[in-house]
PDB file of C-alpha atoms in Angstrom:
ATOM      1  CA  UNK A   1     110.796  92.145 112.232  1.00 76.00           C
ATOM      2  CA  UNK A   2     111.324  92.814 108.302  1.00 86.00           C
ATOM      3  CA  UNK A   3     113.815  95.603 107.524  1.00 94.00           C
ATOM      4  CA  UNK A   4     112.178  96.807 104.249  1.00 97.00           C
ATOM      5  CA  UNK A   5     108.752  97.264 102.585  1.00 97.00           C
ATOM      6  CA  UNK A   6     109.420  93.498 101.254  1.00 97.00           C
ATOM      7  CA  UNK A   7     107.514  94.282  97.811  1.00 98.00           C
ATOM      8  CA  UNK A   8     106.747  91.610  95.725  1.00 97.00           C
ATOM      9  CA  UNK A   9     105.045  92.728  92.280  1.00 98.00           C
ATOM     10  CA  UNK A  10     104.241  95.774  90.485  1.00 98.00           C
ATOM     11  CA  UNK A  11     100.231  95.835  91.128  1.00 98.00           C
ATOM     12  CA  UNK A  12      99.593  98.736  88.589  1.00 98.00           C
ATOM     13  CA  UNK A  13     100.952 101.936  86.835  1.00 98.00           C
ATOM     14  CA  UNK A  14      98.274 104.591  87.320  1.00 98.00           C
ATOM     15  CA  UNK A  15      97.981 107.077  84.766  1.00 98.00           C
ATOM     16  CA  UNK A  16      96.042 110.192  84.991  1.00 98.00           C
ATOM     17  CA  UNK A  17      94.170 111.347  82.440  1.00 98.00           C
ATOM     18  CA  UNK A  18      91.495 114.271  81.337  1.00 98.00           C
ATOM     19  CA  UNK A  19      89.035 112.039  79.548  1.00 98.00           C
ATOM     20  CA  UNK A  20      89.164 108.602  80.818  1.00 98.00           C
ATOM     21  CA  UNK A  21      86.585 107.386  78.059  1.00 98.00           C
ATOM     22  CA  UNK A  22      88.974 108.568  75.329  1.00 98.00           C
ATOM     23  CA  UNK A  23      92.040 107.451  76.862  1.00 98.00           C
ATOM     24  CA  UNK A  24      90.425 103.833  77.007  1.00 98.00           C
ATOM     25  CA  UNK A  25      89.608 103.952  73.373  1.00 97.00           C
ATOM     26  CA  UNK A  26      92.760 105.191  72.561  1.00 97.00           C
ATOM     27  CA  UNK A  27      94.857 102.604  74.476  1.00 97.00           C
ATOM     28  CA  UNK A  28      92.450  99.932  73.201  1.00 97.00           C
ATOM     29  CA  UNK A  29      92.824 100.867  69.639  1.00 97.00           C
ATOM     30  CA  UNK A  30      96.702 101.344  69.626  1.00 98.00           C
ATOM     31  CA  UNK A  31      97.884  98.647  72.318  1.00 98.00           C
ATOM     32  CA  UNK A  32      95.443  96.180  71.585  1.00 97.00           C
ATOM     33  CA  UNK A  33      94.720  95.288  75.300  1.00 95.00           C
ATOM     34  CA  UNK A  34      91.959  94.244  77.034  1.00 95.00           C
ATOM     35  CA  UNK A  35      90.195  97.605  78.626  1.00 97.00           C
ATOM     36  CA  UNK A  36      87.389  97.654  81.276  1.00 97.00           C
ATOM     37  CA  UNK A  37      84.385  99.595  81.369  1.00 97.00           C
ATOM     38  CA  UNK A  38      84.930 103.084  83.371  1.00 97.00           C
ATOM     39  CA  UNK A  39      84.289 102.397  87.097  1.00 96.00           C
ATOM     40  CA  UNK A  40      83.023 105.350  89.110  1.00 96.00           C
ATOM     41  CA  UNK A  41      84.802 105.439  92.690  1.00 94.00           C
ATOM     42  CA  UNK A  42      83.235 108.566  94.177  1.00 93.00           C
ATOM     43  CA  UNK A  43      85.090 107.718  97.600  1.00 92.00           C
ATOM     44  CA  UNK A  44      88.386 107.694  95.877  1.00 93.00           C
ATOM     45  CA  UNK A  45      87.548 110.736  93.626  1.00 95.00           C
ATOM     46  CA  UNK A  46      88.408 109.038  90.414  1.00 97.00           C
ATOM     47  CA  UNK A  47      86.697 107.399  87.508  1.00 97.00           C
ATOM     48  CA  UNK A  48      88.780 104.406  86.523  1.00 97.00           C
ATOM     49  CA  UNK A  49      89.591 102.043  83.702  1.00 98.00           C
ATOM     50  CA  UNK A  50      91.559  99.041  83.916  1.00 97.00           C
ATOM     51  CA  UNK A  51      94.058  98.145  80.953  1.00 98.00           C
ATOM     52  CA  UNK A  52      95.030  94.638  81.221  1.00 98.00           C
ATOM     53  CA  UNK A  53      98.360  93.410  80.459  1.00 98.00           C
ATOM     54  CA  UNK A  54      99.914  89.832  80.820  1.00 98.00           C
ATOM     55  CA  UNK A  55     101.679  90.459  83.990  1.00 98.00           C
ATOM     56  CA  UNK A  56     100.346  93.846  85.472  1.00 98.00           C
ATOM     57  CA  UNK A  57      97.864  96.399  84.577  1.00 98.00           C
ATOM     58  CA  UNK A  58      97.704 100.056  83.856  1.00 98.00           C
ATOM     59  CA  UNK A  59      95.019 102.103  85.696  1.00 98.00           C
ATOM     60  CA  UNK A  60      93.338 105.267  83.839  1.00 98.00           C
ATOM     61  CA  UNK A  61      92.599 107.820  86.435  1.00 98.00           C
ATOM     62  CA  UNK A  62      89.932 110.574  85.622  1.00 98.00           C
ATOM     63  CA  UNK A  63      89.020 113.066  88.311  1.00 97.00           C
ATOM     64  CA  UNK A  64      85.802 112.681  89.927  1.00 97.00           C
ATOM     65  CA  UNK A  65      84.208 115.215  92.471  1.00 91.00           C
ATOM     66  CA  UNK A  66      86.031 117.667  94.177  1.00 85.00           C
ATOM     67  CA  UNK A  67      89.377 117.140  95.851  1.00 88.00           C
ATOM     68  CA  UNK A  68      90.375 114.153  93.555  1.00 94.00           C
ATOM     69  CA  UNK A  69      93.906 112.985  94.263  1.00 93.00           C
ATOM     70  CA  UNK A  70      94.568 113.556  90.804  1.00 96.00           C
ATOM     71  CA  UNK A  71      93.202 116.727  89.886  1.00 96.00           C
ATOM     72  CA  UNK A  72      96.408 118.850  90.813  1.00 95.00           C
ATOM     73  CA  UNK A  73      98.436 116.512  88.693  1.00 96.00           C
ATOM     74  CA  UNK A  74      96.300 117.060  85.837  1.00 97.00           C
ATOM     75  CA  UNK A  75      96.530 120.819  86.349  1.00 96.00           C
ATOM     76  CA  UNK A  76     100.190 120.667  85.954  1.00 95.00           C
ATOM     77  CA  UNK A  77      99.958 117.955  83.078  1.00 96.00           C
ATOM     78  CA  UNK A  78      96.778 118.552  81.390  1.00 96.00           C
ATOM     79  CA  UNK A  79      97.408 115.968  78.498  1.00 97.00           C
ATOM     80  CA  UNK A  80      97.720 113.235  81.551  1.00 98.00           C
ATOM     81  CA  UNK A  81     100.678 111.430  82.418  1.00 98.00           C
ATOM     82  CA  UNK A  82     102.058 108.945  84.886  1.00 98.00           C
ATOM     83  CA  UNK A  83     100.641 109.477  88.237  1.00 98.00           C
ATOM     84  CA  UNK A  84     101.818 106.753  90.590  1.00 98.00           C
ATOM     85  CA  UNK A  85     103.359 103.036  90.767  1.00 98.00           C
ATOM     86  CA  UNK A  86     101.629 100.742  93.022  1.00 98.00           C
ATOM     87  CA  UNK A  87     103.879  97.758  94.618  1.00 98.00           C
ATOM     88  CA  UNK A  88     102.339  94.866  96.393  1.00 98.00           C
ATOM     89  CA  UNK A  89     103.320  94.003  99.866  1.00 98.00           C
ATOM     90  CA  UNK A  90     102.203  91.082 102.239  1.00 97.00           C
ATOM     91  CA  UNK A  91     101.557  93.226 104.997  1.00 97.00           C
ATOM     92  CA  UNK A  92     101.145  97.015 104.858  1.00 98.00           C
ATOM     93  CA  UNK A  93     101.444  97.719 108.750  1.00 97.00           C
ATOM     94  CA  UNK A  94     104.715  95.757 108.775  1.00 97.00           C
ATOM     95  CA  UNK A  95     106.230  97.428 105.966  1.00 98.00           C
ATOM     96  CA  UNK A  96     105.201 101.021 107.345  1.00 98.00           C
ATOM     97  CA  UNK A  97     107.071 100.187 110.436  1.00 97.00           C
ATOM     98  CA  UNK A  98     110.046  98.716 108.593  1.00 97.00           C
ATOM     99  CA  UNK A  99     110.491 102.029 106.180  1.00 97.00           C
ATOM    100  CA  UNK A 100     109.149 104.626 108.117  1.00 95.00           C
ATOM    101  CA  UNK A 101     112.682 106.081 109.093  1.00 94.00           C
ATOM    102  CA  UNK A 102     113.774 106.090 105.554  1.00 96.00           C
ATOM    103  CA  UNK A 103     110.661 107.535 103.743  1.00 97.00           C
ATOM    104  CA  UNK A 104     107.730 109.900 104.808  1.00 98.00           C
ATOM    105  CA  UNK A 105     104.027 108.229 104.597  1.00 98.00           C
ATOM    106  CA  UNK A 106     101.469 110.098 103.795  1.00 97.00           C
ATOM    107  CA  UNK A 107      99.008 108.716 106.188  1.00 96.00           C
ATOM    108  CA  UNK A 108      99.937 107.273 109.845  1.00 96.00           C
ATOM    109  CA  UNK A 109      97.638 104.505 109.060  1.00 97.00           C
ATOM    110  CA  UNK A 110      96.663 102.394 106.288  1.00 97.00           C
ATOM    111  CA  UNK A 111      93.751 103.565 104.205  1.00 95.00           C
ATOM    112  CA  UNK A 112      91.433 101.202 102.055  1.00 94.00           C
ATOM    113  CA  UNK A 113      92.304 101.638  98.578  1.00 92.00           C
ATOM    114  CA  UNK A 114      90.451 101.361  95.452  1.00 88.00           C
ATOM    115  CA  UNK A 115      90.681  97.554  95.286  1.00 90.00           C
ATOM    116  CA  UNK A 116      89.656  97.170  98.741  1.00 93.00           C
ATOM    117  CA  UNK A 117      93.076  96.145 100.109  1.00 96.00           C
ATOM    118  CA  UNK A 118      94.967  98.436 102.902  1.00 97.00           C
ATOM    119  CA  UNK A 119      97.096 100.787 101.103  1.00 97.00           C
ATOM    120  CA  UNK A 120      99.546 103.699 102.089  1.00 98.00           C
ATOM    121  CA  UNK A 121     101.366 106.192  99.527  1.00 97.00           C
ATOM    122  CA  UNK A 122     105.347 106.839 100.272  1.00 98.00           C
ATOM    123  CA  UNK A 123     106.285 110.504  99.691  1.00 98.00           C
ATOM    124  CA  UNK A 124     107.608 111.041  96.165  1.00 98.00           C
ATOM    125  CA  UNK A 125     110.621 113.203  97.511  1.00 97.00           C
ATOM    126  CA  UNK A 126     111.900 109.926  99.304  1.00 97.00           C
ATOM    127  CA  UNK A 127     111.290 107.717  96.296  1.00 98.00           C
ATOM    128  CA  UNK A 128     113.488 109.533  93.817  1.00 97.00           C
ATOM    129  CA  UNK A 129     110.387 111.624  92.755  1.00 98.00           C
ATOM    130  CA  UNK A 130     108.137 108.648  92.130  1.00 98.00           C
ATOM    131  CA  UNK A 131     104.841 108.524  94.031  1.00 98.00           C
ATOM    132  CA  UNK A 132     104.589 105.179  95.476  1.00 98.00           C
ATOM    133  CA  UNK A 133     101.701 103.063  96.845  1.00 98.00           C
ATOM    134  CA  UNK A 134     101.965 100.119  98.867  1.00 98.00           C
ATOM    135  CA  UNK A 135      99.203  97.782  98.590  1.00 98.00           C
ATOM    136  CA  UNK A 136      98.594  94.728 100.798  1.00 98.00           C
ATOM    137  CA  UNK A 137      97.765  91.480  98.743  1.00 96.00           C
ATOM    138  CA  UNK A 138      97.405  88.597 100.442  1.00 86.00           C
ATOM    139  CA  UNK A 139      99.582  85.785  98.901  1.00 82.00           C
ATOM    140  CA  UNK A 140      97.764  82.791  97.239  1.00 72.00           C
TER     141      UNK A 140
ATOM    142  CA  UNK B   1      97.646  91.971  59.155  1.00 76.00           C
ATOM    143  CA  UNK B   2      97.329  92.966  62.426  1.00 87.00           C
ATOM    144  CA  UNK B   3      95.346  96.227  63.462  1.00 94.00           C
ATOM    145  CA  UNK B   4      96.937  97.081  66.863  1.00 97.00           C
ATOM    146  CA  UNK B   5     100.459  97.005  68.450  1.00 97.00           C
ATOM    147  CA  UNK B   6      99.325  93.909  70.017  1.00 97.00           C
ATOM    148  CA  UNK B   7     101.064  94.389  73.225  1.00 98.00           C
ATOM    149  CA  UNK B   8     101.657  91.580  75.667  1.00 97.00           C
ATOM    150  CA  UNK B   9     103.614  92.517  78.827  1.00 98.00           C
ATOM    151  CA  UNK B  10     104.903  95.415  80.509  1.00 98.00           C
ATOM    152  CA  UNK B  11     108.672  94.894  80.023  1.00 98.00           C
ATOM    153  CA  UNK B  12     109.847  97.539  82.724  1.00 98.00           C
ATOM    154  CA  UNK B  13     109.119 101.147  83.968  1.00 98.00           C
ATOM    155  CA  UNK B  14     111.880 103.460  83.442  1.00 98.00           C
ATOM    156  CA  UNK B  15     112.466 106.244  86.028  1.00 98.00           C
ATOM    157  CA  UNK B  16     115.150 108.867  85.323  1.00 98.00           C
ATOM    158  CA  UNK B  17     117.409 109.530  88.171  1.00 98.00           C
ATOM    159  CA  UNK B  18     120.181 112.204  89.207  1.00 98.00           C
ATOM    160  CA  UNK B  19     122.306 109.783  90.809  1.00 98.00           C
ATOM    161  CA  UNK B  20     121.710 106.190  90.041  1.00 98.00           C
ATOM    162  CA  UNK B  21     123.672 104.698  92.890  1.00 98.00           C
ATOM    163  CA  UNK B  22     122.035 106.872  95.506  1.00 98.00           C
ATOM    164  CA  UNK B  23     118.546 105.836  93.674  1.00 98.00           C
ATOM    165  CA  UNK B  24     119.427 102.090  93.973  1.00 98.00           C
ATOM    166  CA  UNK B  25     120.628 102.141  97.344  1.00 97.00           C
ATOM    167  CA  UNK B  26     117.327 103.944  98.374  1.00 97.00           C
ATOM    168  CA  UNK B  27     114.918 101.563  96.416  1.00 97.00           C
ATOM    169  CA  UNK B  28     116.902  98.426  97.766  1.00 97.00           C
ATOM    170  CA  UNK B  29     116.781  99.628 101.286  1.00 97.00           C
ATOM    171  CA  UNK B  30     113.108 100.622 101.152  1.00 98.00           C
ATOM    172  CA  UNK B  31     111.708  98.106  99.029  1.00 98.00           C
ATOM    173  CA  UNK B  32     113.971  95.201  99.523  1.00 97.00           C
ATOM    174  CA  UNK B  33     113.908  94.367  96.020  1.00 95.00           C
ATOM    175  CA  UNK B  34     116.959  92.872  94.193  1.00 95.00           C
ATOM    176  CA  UNK B  35     119.011  95.533  92.478  1.00 97.00           C
ATOM    177  CA  UNK B  36     121.721  95.232  89.700  1.00 97.00           C
ATOM    178  CA  UNK B  37     125.258  96.882  89.554  1.00 97.00           C
ATOM    179  CA  UNK B  38     125.035  99.974  87.573  1.00 97.00           C
ATOM    180  CA  UNK B  39     126.077  99.375  83.944  1.00 96.00           C
ATOM    181  CA  UNK B  40     127.310 102.213  81.747  1.00 96.00           C
ATOM    182  CA  UNK B  41     125.498 102.349  78.296  1.00 94.00           C
ATOM    183  CA  UNK B  42     127.217 104.891  76.434  1.00 93.00           C
ATOM    184  CA  UNK B  43     125.723 104.357  73.249  1.00 92.00           C
ATOM    185  CA  UNK B  44     122.087 104.715  74.817  1.00 93.00           C
ATOM    186  CA  UNK B  45     123.332 107.948  76.817  1.00 95.00           C
ATOM    187  CA  UNK B  46     122.592 106.240  80.256  1.00 97.00           C
ATOM    188  CA  UNK B  47     123.778 104.253  83.350  1.00 97.00           C
ATOM    189  CA  UNK B  48     121.119 101.744  84.088  1.00 97.00           C
ATOM    190  CA  UNK B  49     120.178 100.015  87.338  1.00 98.00           C
ATOM    191  CA  UNK B  50     117.537  97.411  87.278  1.00 97.00           C
ATOM    192  CA  UNK B  51     114.967  96.959  90.151  1.00 98.00           C
ATOM    193  CA  UNK B  52     113.733  93.241  89.902  1.00 98.00           C
ATOM    194  CA  UNK B  53     110.071  92.760  91.021  1.00 98.00           C
ATOM    195  CA  UNK B  54     108.393  89.439  90.754  1.00 98.00           C
ATOM    196  CA  UNK B  55     106.207  90.243  87.553  1.00 98.00           C
ATOM    197  CA  UNK B  56     108.376  92.895  85.977  1.00 98.00           C
ATOM    198  CA  UNK B  57     111.264  95.600  86.672  1.00 98.00           C
ATOM    199  CA  UNK B  58     112.118  99.254  87.279  1.00 98.00           C
ATOM    200  CA  UNK B  59     114.844 100.516  85.212  1.00 98.00           C
ATOM    201  CA  UNK B  60     116.827 103.579  86.985  1.00 98.00           C
ATOM    202  CA  UNK B  61     118.362 105.612  84.341  1.00 98.00           C
ATOM    203  CA  UNK B  62     120.868 108.469  84.995  1.00 98.00           C
ATOM    204  CA  UNK B  63     122.094 110.479  82.148  1.00 97.00           C
ATOM    205  CA  UNK B  64     125.649 109.607  80.678  1.00 97.00           C
ATOM    206  CA  UNK B  65     127.205 111.830  78.244  1.00 91.00           C
ATOM    207  CA  UNK B  66     126.014 114.554  76.154  1.00 85.00           C
ATOM    208  CA  UNK B  67     122.736 114.224  74.391  1.00 87.00           C
ATOM    209  CA  UNK B  68     121.308 111.862  77.065  1.00 94.00           C
ATOM    210  CA  UNK B  69     117.676 110.913  76.281  1.00 93.00           C
ATOM    211  CA  UNK B  70     116.902 111.751  79.929  1.00 96.00           C
ATOM    212  CA  UNK B  71     118.763 114.991  80.442  1.00 96.00           C
ATOM    213  CA  UNK B  72     115.699 117.167  79.344  1.00 95.00           C
ATOM    214  CA  UNK B  73     113.460 115.542  81.634  1.00 96.00           C
ATOM    215  CA  UNK B  74     115.636 115.921  84.627  1.00 97.00           C
ATOM    216  CA  UNK B  75     115.978 119.628  83.891  1.00 96.00           C
ATOM    217  CA  UNK B  76     112.274 119.591  84.555  1.00 95.00           C
ATOM    218  CA  UNK B  77     112.026 117.281  87.239  1.00 96.00           C
ATOM    219  CA  UNK B  78     115.400 117.573  89.219  1.00 96.00           C
ATOM    220  CA  UNK B  79     114.483 114.814  91.652  1.00 97.00           C
ATOM    221  CA  UNK B  80     113.717 112.420  89.179  1.00 98.00           C
ATOM    222  CA  UNK B  81     110.718 110.669  88.053  1.00 98.00           C
ATOM    223  CA  UNK B  82     108.739 108.309  85.961  1.00 98.00           C
ATOM    224  CA  UNK B  83     110.238 108.966  82.317  1.00 98.00           C
ATOM    225  CA  UNK B  84     108.429 105.989  80.034  1.00 98.00           C
ATOM    226  CA  UNK B  85     106.829 102.809  79.990  1.00 98.00           C
ATOM    227  CA  UNK B  86     108.061 100.136  77.926  1.00 98.00           C
ATOM    228  CA  UNK B  87     105.304  97.340  76.408  1.00 98.00           C
ATOM    229  CA  UNK B  88     106.645  94.126  74.745  1.00 98.00           C
ATOM    230  CA  UNK B  89     105.141  93.028  71.459  1.00 98.00           C
ATOM    231  CA  UNK B  90     106.234  90.194  69.267  1.00 97.00           C
ATOM    232  CA  UNK B  91     107.029  92.158  66.097  1.00 97.00           C
ATOM    233  CA  UNK B  92     107.818  95.756  66.570  1.00 98.00           C
ATOM    234  CA  UNK B  93     107.414  96.422  62.433  1.00 97.00           C
ATOM    235  CA  UNK B  94     104.129  94.747  62.410  1.00 97.00           C
ATOM    236  CA  UNK B  95     103.175  96.979  65.279  1.00 98.00           C
ATOM    237  CA  UNK B  96     104.486  99.926  64.096  1.00 98.00           C
ATOM    238  CA  UNK B  97     102.545  99.670  60.490  1.00 97.00           C
ATOM    239  CA  UNK B  98      99.604  98.907  62.562  1.00 97.00           C
ATOM    240  CA  UNK B  99      99.722 102.031  64.633  1.00 97.00           C
ATOM    241  CA  UNK B 100     101.144 104.478  62.256  1.00 95.00           C
ATOM    242  CA  UNK B 101      98.077 106.120  61.586  1.00 94.00           C
ATOM    243  CA  UNK B 102      97.010 106.442  65.442  1.00 96.00           C
ATOM    244  CA  UNK B 103     100.031 107.447  66.616  1.00 97.00           C
ATOM    245  CA  UNK B 104     103.209 109.594  65.832  1.00 98.00           C
ATOM    246  CA  UNK B 105     106.113 107.279  65.942  1.00 98.00           C
ATOM    247  CA  UNK B 106     109.617 108.788  67.128  1.00 97.00           C
ATOM    248  CA  UNK B 107     111.556 107.150  64.333  1.00 96.00           C
ATOM    249  CA  UNK B 108     110.752 105.734  61.264  1.00 96.00           C
ATOM    250  CA  UNK B 109     112.789 102.459  61.564  1.00 97.00           C
ATOM    251  CA  UNK B 110     113.107 100.301  64.838  1.00 97.00           C
ATOM    252  CA  UNK B 111     116.631 101.100  66.902  1.00 95.00           C
ATOM    253  CA  UNK B 112     118.475  98.584  68.781  1.00 94.00           C
ATOM    254  CA  UNK B 113     117.483  99.315  72.723  1.00 91.00           C
ATOM    255  CA  UNK B 114     119.240  98.614  75.860  1.00 88.00           C
ATOM    256  CA  UNK B 115     118.444  95.152  75.989  1.00 90.00           C
ATOM    257  CA  UNK B 116     119.677  94.304  72.518  1.00 93.00           C
ATOM    258  CA  UNK B 117     116.169  94.010  70.944  1.00 96.00           C
ATOM    259  CA  UNK B 118     114.290  96.236  68.428  1.00 97.00           C
ATOM    260  CA  UNK B 119     112.419  99.044  69.780  1.00 97.00           C
ATOM    261  CA  UNK B 120     110.298 102.365  68.837  1.00 98.00           C
ATOM    262  CA  UNK B 121     109.043 105.067  70.960  1.00 97.00           C
ATOM    263  CA  UNK B 122     105.454 106.340  70.230  1.00 98.00           C
ATOM    264  CA  UNK B 123     104.787 110.174  70.956  1.00 98.00           C
ATOM    265  CA  UNK B 124     103.540 110.900  74.488  1.00 98.00           C
ATOM    266  CA  UNK B 125     100.922 113.479  72.875  1.00 97.00           C
ATOM    267  CA  UNK B 126      99.188 110.386  71.187  1.00 97.00           C
ATOM    268  CA  UNK B 127      99.445 108.149  74.597  1.00 98.00           C
ATOM    269  CA  UNK B 128      97.806 110.466  76.682  1.00 97.00           C
ATOM    270  CA  UNK B 129     100.932 111.920  78.150  1.00 98.00           C
ATOM    271  CA  UNK B 130     102.951 108.834  78.405  1.00 98.00           C
ATOM    272  CA  UNK B 131     106.267 108.292  76.562  1.00 98.00           C
ATOM    273  CA  UNK B 132     105.459 104.491  75.570  1.00 98.00           C
ATOM    274  CA  UNK B 133     108.700 102.281  74.297  1.00 98.00           C
ATOM    275  CA  UNK B 134     107.520  99.079  72.170  1.00 98.00           C
ATOM    276  CA  UNK B 135     110.160  96.623  72.499  1.00 98.00           C
ATOM    277  CA  UNK B 136     110.369  93.426  70.441  1.00 98.00           C
ATOM    278  CA  UNK B 137     110.554  90.300  72.649  1.00 96.00           C
ATOM    279  CA  UNK B 138     110.257  86.939  70.930  1.00 86.00           C
ATOM    280  CA  UNK B 139     107.835  84.595  72.820  1.00 82.00           C
ATOM    281  CA  UNK B 140     109.378  81.608  74.362  1.00 73.00           C
TER     282      UNK B 140
END
């Protein structure tokens, strides 16, 4: 049985933004990175743009609909800001079992995340202030 | 002449923490990642621990001495939190010239960063709320 979440890669750094089209235009113009078209994900309460870097990606998240998971963050940080980091694991249920005594999990079962993979969030108070998502990504 | 910063990789995600040893112990125990010994960098005003992931690293930063660059952030976020992201570029002076009309730079010349490479910071207000460091990393 594994004794830690056994994270592998940083899947993405999520940045909450008030206007994802404006944010994407600024990031493309300044960084010169490849930026996707905005994708509305109503079941996740966000419109997302992916900013592809060589080794990972940034995800720009604009609230969509009511009860968006980034709405409260933007009330406190109206200009936007870093919202969460997402770390890859091979088996999210095994990771949850391994860390459940050390960190509070925000759901008792994995949910299906924006990439179609099982995910769980760890409470930021148990991760030194950082909202941390674990995403199950099968190893190729 | 390049027209953007021409970023390549996410070099690191910096996380400000009130106690770097406690934070390192928690990240090691929860994530199972390789964690360095704390390094005092008095000339940069931080004690740093590196958390190595497969594709990038997290840097845990505890204030060291007076006028630490992370002290004010921790006053506002005493539990810690994501402080800045660091993106790699091939030539930081060329990147600064390319983006200077679109973003405010926090210094007019590059400084030598914690890894011994030239760096510059871009104002978070021009990067959708994200304090962004550009670090010159020669391509191998």
